Every structure is written in structure tokens, then in C-alpha cells.
Amino acid sequence: MPSTSLTLRPLPSCKATALQESNFAEGPGNTGPSLFPPLRRPMHLYIHVPFCHRICPYCAFFKHTPGRSDIRGYAQAIGAEARLRLPQGAAPRTIYFGGGTPSMLSPTHLDILVNGLRDWLDLSHVEEWSFESNPATFTTAKVQQWRSLGINRVSLGVQSFDAGLLKLLGREHSPEDVAGSVQMLREAGIPQVNIDLMFSLPGQSLQQWEHSLRAAIGLHPDHISTYNLSYEEDTEFFHHYGATAGSEEADVAMFTLADELLTAAGYRHYEISNYARPGCESRHNLACWHGEDYCGLGPGAVGTMNGIRYCNDGNTAAYTQALQQGLLPPGTAEQLDPATRRTELLGLLLRTDEGLPSSLLRPQDAGFIRMLQSEGLATLAADGRLILSRAGRLVADEIAVGLI
């Protein structure tokens, strides 16, 4: 079946260890020492915005309605965390605002957050600045502000072009709203627009999925993501449907249909769940898939830098309070050993059309690779890269296990 269970953003699971982050910044007003030594490699930023107007029944990311949250305090805390995690003048190559719903931030709060980053970091070298949003939740004035800040890629959480399925998913927009949102982004000069879609939804037919794919193609986005919905614990869908509501046959049919329609429309299927016009691939995601360092900021955010993986607790009030006191937020961290790094890279790169570099393959893998080739599941490029075929991508997780 399509191995599309990885999450929308590269936020690896947190593993609790004895390396508690609050030990690394002591006392109110202290801006160091940082948990991390000076960066050795290109760096990327992920900002988690946990606020949502309503909680979708399928979403497992840390999120909550604003309630009485101190959103101004949260926005200020992001800059404070950057000061504790990164050396002054660090220059990220990409920035990704995920959530939650980043477009919920008011212009004032977004300005506070971005200015806090600019006061400490050098944002003049950012190549790609992505911002997640929901259709029909923003105005022309908001989009113009996003563009003026430097945001050059907006990802729309469309999920479906079927009104009944949108209601099931708890989405607040209609299928008709999507075209207006795309037009608004284009008229404001946003260079790249992504549309997120989901398949294997409860009760979804192949015809409904085809309608969504064709509707998305008709809006000419630069990038389309197609996610096989997984039913995560602690979500309403999991409690209602269990681990899955679909079938392996339906998953295969929907994955194959997406591949056929989107590649025929000129999109490069560069990762199992992602399609892009040439040159419009997500640079942020590509960097994370290739193991480059990324700094996660915000409650519930995860980051990996210099071989250390950390995870902030999903508690917005505790996050804000700690940073107001000059402390890193509560969370956990772990040192990644070479075997863990290889396993992660193998699982991520195997999903891409670039494939696995020969450096990740071992002599003992030769027999397994010959079997993959003989069954039409993979090919070896001239430089030794192992690249999965369409059939191979359908069983990517199983192949990864065989190489681990």
C-alpha cells in the first residue's frame, strides 16, 4: 500500500531522555549558554503556531483554540527562544511556519514575531519562506503583509474539493472558496502556491478523489501534496474509526491515480506525497529529508542541530512563561547516534525520486537490492543510487525495513 504515513512537516517523534533542556539556560534574563554549539552546516527554521479556530478531528499536531492564550506573549517568546538556541547573526536558508493555523496570527502579532527573529538572526539569505494557511481565512491586506515580510510560498490546507468530505473533516471553507484564495495569493504577488489534499478519507470514493485532483490541477498551483490520511491516537478519527477506515486496495488505487494525473499534468513526483512544477519543490522539506540541521521554535516544535534532537513540550502557557524568565522551554532532547541517523535518512530519502546514495548502502544489502531489481521495485543509477519505481513506492516502508 502507499507508504505515505510521514507527517506534513518534518517533525520527528520526541524521545524522552535525561537531557532536560532547562538545565542549559539558568536564571531570568540569561540569553545563554545555548544548548547547541556554533552551527557547522546550513540551517533552517521551523516555527510552530499552535492556534486554530477549531480542532479538526484528524489532526495529531499540537494545537488548540486561542481561548485566553497570551498570543502577544507567544509571539515575543519565539524571538526569545531563537536567542537561546542560535548564535546571533545565524542565517537560515529556509523558514517554515506550520501549525495549527499560522494565518490566524493578526498582523500585529505576526510583526512582533518576525521582528523578534530579525533582531537576532540574519534573514537576508532566506531562499524560501513557507506559510501554512486555510482557504477563506485571510484577507488581501493580510496576504500583502505576508509578502512584504518576505513570505514567498503559501501552502493551502484544502484537503478536498468535496463539500461533504470537507464537513466530515471539520473544515470551515467550501470548495468554491479555494479558487478565490488562490487568486488572492497570486494577485498579492506570492510566487509559489501549494495545495494540500488528502486521500483514504472515511467513505471517500475513487471518483471523489479524482474530482479533487482535477480541481486542484485546474487552479494551476506550483506544488500539490497528496497525503494518505493516517488515524493517529488522541484524535477524534482514531477513536471513531480505529487505526484505519480504508482498505489497501483503495489506498493503492488512489495513490496510483494521483501519480498518473499529476505527472501527466507536468508535475514532478519528487517525493511519495509531493508533486511540483520544475523548480518549485519545497526547499525546506528537501533540506530536512537530506538531514540538514533545522531549528524548531514554538510549543510542540522539534528541531535537530549538530546531532541533537530536541522537542519542546506541547504547552503554550508553560512555553511562554519559561522564555519570559530567560529559560529554554520545558522539553526533552537526545543525542542521535550514527545508526539512528542512517535509519532516518534511509527512510526519508527512499521516498524521493533521487533515491538513496550509495553511501547509505552496505555490502550486505547487495542481495536484497538484486531482488528489488528483479521484481521491478527499484533500479540502480549509474552513480549507485537506489531509486524506487512506482511499484516500489507502494511498499517503501517494507523496503526501508529490509535495508535497515
Short mmCIF file of C-alpha atoms in Angstrom, two decimals:
data_model
loop_
_atom_site.label_atom_id
_atom_site.label_comp_id
_atom_site.label_asym_id
_atom_site.label_seq_id
_atom_site.Cartn_x
_atom_site.Cartn_y
_atom_site.Cartn_z
CA MET A 1 0.00 0.00 0.00
CA PRO A 2 1.22 3.58 -0.43
CA SER A 3 3.71 4.36 2.28
CA THR A 4 2.56 7.90 2.91
CA SER A 5 2.39 7.93 6.66
CA LEU A 6 5.06 10.58 7.28
CA THR A 7 3.65 13.84 8.53
CA LEU A 8 3.18 17.03 6.57
CA ARG A 9 6.18 18.67 8.14
CA PRO A 10 9.49 17.12 9.18
CA LEU A 11 8.76 16.90 12.90
CA PRO A 12 10.28 13.64 14.15
CA SER A 13 8.88 11.99 17.25
CA CYS A 14 10.33 13.07 20.58
CA LYS A 15 12.12 10.52 22.68
CA ALA A 16 12.25 11.45 26.35
CA THR A 17 15.75 11.32 27.80
CA ALA A 18 17.57 12.61 30.84
CA LEU A 19 18.90 15.52 28.80
CA GLN A 20 16.43 18.09 30.08
CA GLU A 21 16.76 21.40 28.27
CA SER A 22 16.01 23.62 31.26
CA ASN A 23 19.48 22.75 32.52
CA PHE A 24 21.12 24.71 29.70
CA ALA A 25 19.89 28.25 30.43
CA GLU A 26 19.82 29.36 34.04
CA GLY A 27 18.18 32.36 35.62
CA PRO A 28 15.90 35.17 34.46
CA GLY A 29 17.28 37.29 31.67
CA ASN A 30 20.03 34.87 30.75
CA THR A 31 20.50 34.60 26.98
CA GLY A 32 22.84 31.65 27.18
CA PRO A 33 24.57 29.42 27.16
CA SER A 34 22.80 27.83 24.24
CA LEU A 35 22.11 24.13 24.22
CA PHE A 36 23.95 23.97 20.90
CA PRO A 37 27.49 24.83 19.82
CA PRO A 38 28.01 27.13 16.81
CA LEU A 39 26.34 25.75 13.69
CA ARG A 40 28.54 23.78 11.35
CA ARG A 41 26.15 23.43 8.42
CA PRO A 42 23.35 25.24 6.59
CA MET A 43 20.40 25.80 8.89
CA HIS A 44 16.65 26.03 8.51
CA LEU A 45 13.87 27.35 10.76
CA TYR A 46 10.55 25.77 11.64
CA ILE A 47 8.09 27.94 13.60
CA HIS A 48 5.12 26.19 15.20
CA VAL A 49 1.95 28.27 15.54
CA PRO A 50 -0.43 26.18 17.68
CA PHE A 51 -3.61 28.23 17.36
CA CYS A 52 -6.69 27.02 15.45
CA HIS A 53 -10.23 28.38 15.17
CA ARG A 54 -11.47 24.83 15.67
CA ILE A 55 -9.86 21.42 16.15
CA CYS A 56 -10.05 19.14 13.11
CA PRO A 57 -10.92 15.55 14.06
CA TYR A 58 -7.95 14.01 12.20
CA CYS A 59 -5.11 16.32 13.25
CA ALA A 60 -2.46 14.98 15.63
CA PHE A 61 -0.19 18.03 15.70
CA PHE A 62 -0.06 20.11 18.88
CA LYS A 63 -2.79 22.72 18.54
CA HIS A 64 -5.55 24.43 20.50
CA THR A 65 -8.10 27.18 20.16
CA PRO A 66 -6.79 30.58 21.31
CA GLY A 67 -9.06 30.78 24.35
CA ARG A 68 -7.36 33.12 26.78
CA SER A 69 -3.88 32.46 25.41
CA ASP A 70 -1.39 35.30 25.59
CA ILE A 71 -0.76 35.43 21.85
CA ARG A 72 1.41 38.55 22.15
CA GLY A 73 3.49 36.78 24.77
CA TYR A 74 3.77 33.74 22.50
CA ALA A 75 4.92 35.93 19.58
CA GLN A 76 7.59 37.54 21.76
CA ALA A 77 8.67 34.16 23.11
CA ILE A 78 9.56 32.89 19.63
CA GLY A 79 12.27 35.55 19.31
CA ALA A 80 13.44 34.82 22.84
CA GLU A 81 13.81 31.13 22.07
CA ALA A 82 15.79 31.94 18.93
CA ARG A 83 18.25 33.89 21.10
CA LEU A 84 18.79 30.87 23.32
CA ARG A 85 19.04 28.30 20.55
CA LEU A 86 21.04 30.11 17.86
CA PRO A 87 24.14 32.32 17.70
CA GLN A 88 23.50 35.94 16.83
CA GLY A 89 23.54 36.53 13.08
CA ALA A 90 22.74 32.91 12.17
CA ALA A 91 21.38 32.96 8.62
CA PRO A 92 18.65 30.38 7.88
CA ARG A 93 18.20 29.32 4.26
CA THR A 94 14.53 28.43 4.65
CA ILE A 95 11.74 29.29 7.09
CA TYR A 96 8.57 27.25 7.51
CA PHE A 97 5.57 28.44 9.55
CA GLY A 98 3.38 25.43 10.39
CA GLY A 99 0.66 24.68 12.83
CA GLY A 100 -2.01 24.90 13.89
CA THR A 101 -3.02 27.74 11.61
CA PRO A 102 -0.30 30.38 11.11
CA SER A 103 -2.72 32.57 9.13
CA MET A 104 -4.71 33.03 12.36
CA LEU A 105 -2.00 35.39 13.63
CA SER A 106 -3.07 39.01 13.44
CA PRO A 107 -0.82 41.42 11.50
CA THR A 108 0.31 42.90 14.83
CA HIS A 109 1.25 39.57 16.35
CA LEU A 110 2.97 38.39 13.16
CA ASP A 111 5.00 41.60 13.07
CA ILE A 112 6.07 41.09 16.69
CA LEU A 113 7.13 37.52 15.95
CA VAL A 114 9.06 38.31 12.77
CA ASN A 115 10.72 41.42 14.22
CA GLY A 116 11.91 39.31 17.16
CA LEU A 117 13.59 36.95 14.71
CA ARG A 118 15.09 39.79 12.63
CA ASP A 119 16.57 41.43 15.74
CA TRP A 120 18.72 38.33 16.33
CA LEU A 121 19.03 36.46 13.05
CA ASP A 122 20.14 37.41 9.55
CA LEU A 123 17.10 36.76 7.35
CA SER A 124 18.61 38.33 4.24
CA HIS A 125 19.68 34.93 2.85
CA VAL A 126 16.32 33.16 3.13
CA GLU A 127 15.62 31.40 -0.16
CA GLU A 128 12.18 30.04 0.70
CA TRP A 129 9.71 31.24 3.33
CA SER A 130 6.66 28.99 3.60
CA PHE A 131 3.47 29.84 5.43
CA GLU A 132 0.59 27.45 6.05
CA SER A 133 -2.93 28.79 5.70
CA ASN A 134 -6.51 27.65 5.32
CA PRO A 135 -8.66 28.86 2.42
CA ALA A 136 -11.04 31.74 3.16
CA THR A 137 -9.27 32.61 6.44
CA PHE A 138 -7.27 35.59 5.21
CA THR A 139 -7.79 38.97 3.57
CA THR A 140 -5.96 40.84 0.84
CA ALA A 141 -4.38 43.07 3.49
CA LYS A 142 -3.04 40.02 5.36
CA VAL A 143 -1.56 38.49 2.22
CA GLN A 144 0.08 41.79 1.30
CA GLN A 145 1.68 41.87 4.74
CA TRP A 146 2.93 38.31 4.31
CA ARG A 147 4.55 39.25 1.03
CA SER A 148 6.11 42.42 2.48
CA LEU A 149 7.70 40.34 5.25
CA GLY A 150 9.35 38.10 2.67
CA ILE A 151 6.97 35.13 2.60
CA ASN A 152 7.21 33.65 -0.90
CA ARG A 153 5.37 30.33 -0.57
CA VAL A 154 1.89 29.74 0.86
CA SER A 155 0.54 26.25 1.48
CA LEU A 156 -3.25 25.96 1.45
CA GLY A 157 -4.84 23.22 3.55
CA VAL A 158 -7.56 22.43 1.01
CA GLN A 159 -7.74 18.65 1.76
CA SER A 160 -10.73 18.03 -0.54
CA PHE A 161 -12.93 19.67 -3.16
CA ASP A 162 -15.96 17.68 -1.98
CA ALA A 163 -18.33 19.62 0.29
CA GLY A 164 -19.44 16.53 2.20
CA LEU A 165 -15.89 15.41 2.91
CA LEU A 166 -14.90 18.92 4.00
CA LYS A 167 -17.73 18.85 6.54
CA LEU A 168 -16.57 15.44 7.76
CA LEU A 169 -13.04 16.82 8.19
CA GLY A 170 -14.29 19.81 10.17
CA ARG A 171 -13.02 22.28 7.59
CA GLU A 172 -14.62 25.71 7.51
CA HIS A 173 -14.13 26.52 3.82
CA SER A 174 -16.18 25.42 0.84
CA PRO A 175 -14.83 24.00 -2.43
CA GLU A 176 -15.73 27.32 -4.08
CA ASP A 177 -13.61 29.28 -1.60
CA VAL A 178 -10.38 27.70 -2.81
CA ALA A 179 -10.24 29.43 -6.21
CA GLY A 180 -10.75 32.84 -4.60
CA SER A 181 -7.97 32.19 -2.11
CA VAL A 182 -5.55 31.11 -4.84
CA GLN A 183 -6.43 34.20 -6.88
CA MET A 184 -5.89 36.46 -3.87
CA LEU A 185 -2.44 34.97 -3.28
CA ARG A 186 -1.49 35.36 -6.94
CA GLU A 187 -2.70 38.99 -7.10
CA ALA A 188 -0.63 39.82 -3.99
CA GLY A 189 2.47 38.50 -5.75
CA ILE A 190 3.03 35.29 -3.79
CA PRO A 191 5.43 33.43 -6.13
CA GLN A 192 4.53 29.88 -5.10
CA VAL A 193 1.23 28.34 -4.01
CA ASN A 194 0.87 24.79 -2.71
CA ILE A 195 -2.38 22.85 -2.33
CA ASP A 196 -2.61 20.06 0.27
CA LEU A 197 -5.00 17.20 -0.47
CA MET A 198 -5.81 14.04 1.49
CA PHE A 199 -6.99 10.63 0.35
CA SER A 200 -8.30 7.50 2.06
CA LEU A 201 -10.81 9.63 3.95
CA PRO A 202 -13.75 7.83 5.58
CA GLY A 203 -16.25 7.00 2.85
CA GLN A 204 -14.21 8.66 0.09
CA SER A 205 -14.68 7.15 -3.37
CA LEU A 206 -12.14 7.00 -6.16
CA GLN A 207 -14.40 9.33 -8.15
CA GLN A 208 -14.37 11.93 -5.37
CA TRP A 209 -10.59 11.69 -5.22
CA GLU A 210 -10.30 12.15 -8.97
CA HIS A 211 -12.57 15.21 -8.77
CA SER A 212 -10.31 16.78 -6.12
CA LEU A 213 -7.17 16.07 -8.12
CA ARG A 214 -8.61 17.57 -11.31
CA ALA A 215 -9.97 20.59 -9.44
CA ALA A 216 -6.55 21.23 -7.92
CA ILE A 217 -4.80 20.87 -11.28
CA GLY A 218 -7.27 23.33 -12.76
CA LEU A 219 -6.11 26.06 -10.36
CA HIS A 220 -2.51 25.69 -11.62
CA PRO A 221 -0.73 25.61 -8.26
CA ASP A 222 3.06 25.32 -8.26
CA HIS A 223 3.01 22.36 -5.88
CA ILE A 224 0.47 19.73 -4.80
CA SER A 225 0.83 17.47 -1.77
CA THR A 226 -1.26 14.31 -1.53
CA TYR A 227 -1.36 12.70 1.90
CA ASN A 228 -2.73 9.30 2.75
CA LEU A 229 -4.69 10.08 5.90
CA SER A 230 -3.41 8.17 8.90
CA TYR A 231 -5.52 7.80 12.01
CA GLU A 232 -3.37 8.97 14.90
CA GLU A 233 -4.01 8.28 18.56
CA ASP A 234 -5.53 11.15 20.55
CA THR A 235 -7.61 12.24 17.57
CA GLU A 236 -11.38 12.01 17.18
CA PHE A 237 -10.97 9.97 13.99
CA PHE A 238 -8.86 7.34 15.76
CA HIS A 239 -11.43 6.88 18.49
CA HIS A 240 -14.24 6.70 15.95
CA TYR A 241 -12.67 4.63 13.16
CA GLY A 242 -9.70 2.90 14.77
CA ALA A 243 -6.33 2.65 13.05
CA THR A 244 -7.79 2.86 9.54
CA ALA A 245 -11.07 3.40 7.74
CA GLY A 246 -9.85 2.46 4.29
CA SER A 247 -8.51 -0.59 2.51
CA GLU A 248 -5.16 -1.42 0.98
CA GLU A 249 -6.76 -1.73 -2.45
CA ALA A 250 -8.34 1.73 -2.19
CA ASP A 251 -5.04 3.24 -1.00
CA VAL A 252 -3.20 1.75 -3.96
CA ALA A 253 -5.83 2.93 -6.44
CA MET A 254 -5.84 6.49 -5.08
CA PHE A 255 -2.05 6.72 -4.89
CA THR A 256 -1.73 5.42 -8.46
CA LEU A 257 -4.41 7.78 -9.78
CA ALA A 258 -2.65 10.79 -8.22
CA ASP A 259 0.66 9.75 -9.75
CA GLU A 260 -0.89 9.31 -13.20
CA LEU A 261 -2.91 12.54 -13.27
CA LEU A 262 -0.35 14.84 -11.69
CA THR A 263 2.65 13.66 -13.66
CA ALA A 264 0.59 13.88 -16.87
CA ALA A 265 -0.17 17.50 -15.90
CA GLY A 266 3.55 18.30 -15.73
CA TYR A 267 4.23 17.87 -12.02
CA ARG A 268 7.39 16.09 -10.88
CA HIS A 269 6.63 13.34 -8.38
CA TYR A 270 9.72 14.14 -6.34
CA GLU A 271 8.62 12.53 -3.07
CA ILE A 272 5.95 9.95 -2.33
CA SER A 273 3.47 12.58 -1.12
CA ASN A 274 4.69 15.60 -3.08
CA TYR A 275 4.46 16.88 -6.66
CA ALA A 276 5.94 20.10 -8.02
CA ARG A 277 6.33 22.14 -11.16
CA PRO A 278 10.01 22.11 -12.17
CA GLY A 279 11.94 24.32 -9.75
CA CYS A 280 9.06 24.57 -7.26
CA GLU A 281 9.99 21.71 -4.97
CA SER A 282 9.84 22.52 -1.25
CA ARG A 283 13.40 23.50 -0.37
CA HIS A 284 12.67 23.32 3.34
CA ASN A 285 11.38 19.76 3.19
CA LEU A 286 14.17 18.67 0.84
CA ALA A 287 16.73 20.02 3.30
CA CYS A 288 15.20 18.11 6.19
CA TRP A 289 14.92 14.93 4.15
CA HIS A 290 18.65 15.24 3.39
CA GLY A 291 19.50 15.54 7.08
CA GLU A 292 20.36 19.24 7.20
CA ASP A 293 20.00 21.00 10.55
CA TYR A 294 16.74 22.72 11.38
CA CYS A 295 15.85 24.74 14.44
CA GLY A 296 12.30 24.30 15.69
CA LEU A 297 10.79 27.17 17.64
CA GLY A 298 7.47 27.23 19.45
CA PRO A 299 5.44 24.97 21.75
CA GLY A 300 5.44 21.42 20.43
CA ALA A 301 8.20 22.18 17.92
CA VAL A 302 11.01 19.74 17.17
CA GLY A 303 14.50 20.58 15.97
CA THR A 304 17.69 18.75 15.07
CA MET A 305 21.05 20.52 15.23
CA ASN A 306 24.59 19.21 15.47
CA GLY A 307 23.38 15.68 16.09
CA ILE A 308 20.96 16.61 18.90
CA ARG A 309 17.20 16.15 18.51
CA TYR A 310 15.04 18.19 20.88
CA CYS A 311 11.31 18.56 21.38
CA ASN A 312 9.52 21.39 23.17
CA ASP A 313 6.61 20.30 25.32
CA GLY A 314 3.18 20.97 23.83
CA ASN A 315 2.12 23.56 26.40
CA THR A 316 1.81 27.13 25.16
CA ALA A 317 1.44 28.73 28.60
CA ALA A 318 4.49 26.92 30.03
CA TYR A 319 6.45 27.70 26.86
CA THR A 320 5.74 31.43 27.11
CA GLN A 321 6.35 31.58 30.86
CA ALA A 322 9.74 29.87 30.64
CA LEU A 323 11.01 32.21 27.93
CA GLN A 324 9.74 35.27 29.79
CA GLN A 325 12.05 34.11 32.59
CA GLY A 326 15.01 33.69 30.24
CA LEU A 327 14.83 29.89 30.23
CA LEU A 328 14.55 27.42 27.41
CA PRO A 329 11.07 25.92 27.35
CA PRO A 330 10.47 22.56 29.03
CA GLY A 331 11.11 19.61 26.76
CA THR A 332 13.36 16.68 26.04
CA ALA A 333 16.45 16.06 23.95
CA GLU A 334 18.56 13.17 22.74
CA GLN A 335 21.89 12.64 21.03
CA LEU A 336 21.42 10.88 17.69
CA ASP A 337 23.93 8.10 17.11
CA PRO A 338 25.15 7.25 13.58
CA ALA A 339 22.86 4.22 13.31
CA THR A 340 19.80 6.32 14.10
CA ARG A 341 20.84 9.00 11.63
CA ARG A 342 21.34 6.38 8.90
CA THR A 343 17.95 4.83 9.60
CA GLU A 344 16.20 8.21 9.41
CA LEU A 345 17.97 9.26 6.21
CA LEU A 346 17.28 5.90 4.64
CA GLY A 347 13.57 6.14 5.38
CA LEU A 348 13.31 9.72 4.12
CA LEU A 349 15.48 9.60 1.00
CA LEU A 350 13.99 6.31 -0.16
CA ARG A 351 10.72 8.22 -0.57
CA THR A 352 12.27 10.69 -3.03
CA ASP A 353 12.87 10.34 -6.75
CA GLU A 354 16.57 10.99 -6.10
CA GLY A 355 16.76 7.74 -4.17
CA LEU A 356 19.36 6.51 -1.72
CA PRO A 357 23.01 7.46 -2.29
CA SER A 358 25.43 4.56 -2.40
CA SER A 359 27.00 5.84 0.85
CA LEU A 360 23.91 4.63 2.74
CA LEU A 361 24.03 1.16 1.22
CA ARG A 362 26.09 -1.62 2.76
CA PRO A 363 27.77 -4.66 1.13
CA GLN A 364 25.28 -6.95 2.88
CA ASP A 365 22.42 -5.14 1.10
CA ALA A 366 23.51 -6.42 -2.33
CA GLY A 367 21.29 -9.50 -2.34
CA PHE A 368 18.22 -7.57 -1.24
CA ILE A 369 18.88 -4.93 -3.89
CA ARG A 370 19.15 -7.57 -6.62
CA MET A 371 15.77 -8.92 -5.51
CA LEU A 372 14.25 -5.42 -5.70
CA GLN A 373 15.62 -5.02 -9.21
CA SER A 374 14.39 -8.41 -10.39
CA GLU A 375 10.87 -7.67 -9.12
CA GLY A 376 10.78 -4.23 -10.75
CA LEU A 377 10.65 -2.40 -7.44
CA ALA A 378 13.87 -0.39 -7.83
CA THR A 379 16.74 0.46 -10.16
CA LEU A 380 20.37 1.34 -9.58
CA ALA A 381 21.52 4.57 -11.23
CA ALA A 382 24.97 4.88 -12.81
CA ASP A 383 26.29 6.58 -9.67
CA GLY A 384 24.98 3.80 -7.43
CA ARG A 385 21.81 5.47 -6.16
CA LEU A 386 18.92 3.11 -5.37
CA ILE A 387 15.71 4.57 -6.85
CA LEU A 388 12.27 3.07 -6.28
CA SER A 389 9.85 2.52 -9.15
CA ARG A 390 6.17 3.39 -8.83
CA ALA A 391 5.56 -0.17 -7.67
CA GLY A 392 8.40 0.17 -5.19
CA ARG A 393 6.98 3.35 -3.74
CA LEU A 394 3.82 1.44 -2.87
CA VAL A 395 5.88 -0.67 -0.46
CA ALA A 396 8.52 1.89 0.52
CA ASP A 397 8.21 1.23 4.25
CA GLU A 398 8.76 -2.50 3.78
CA ILE A 399 11.79 -1.84 1.58
CA ALA A 400 13.23 0.53 4.16
CA VAL A 401 12.89 -2.17 6.82
CA GLY A 402 14.76 -4.59 4.55
CA LEU A 403 17.66 -2.15 4.26
CA ILE A 404 17.82 -1.38 7.95
#
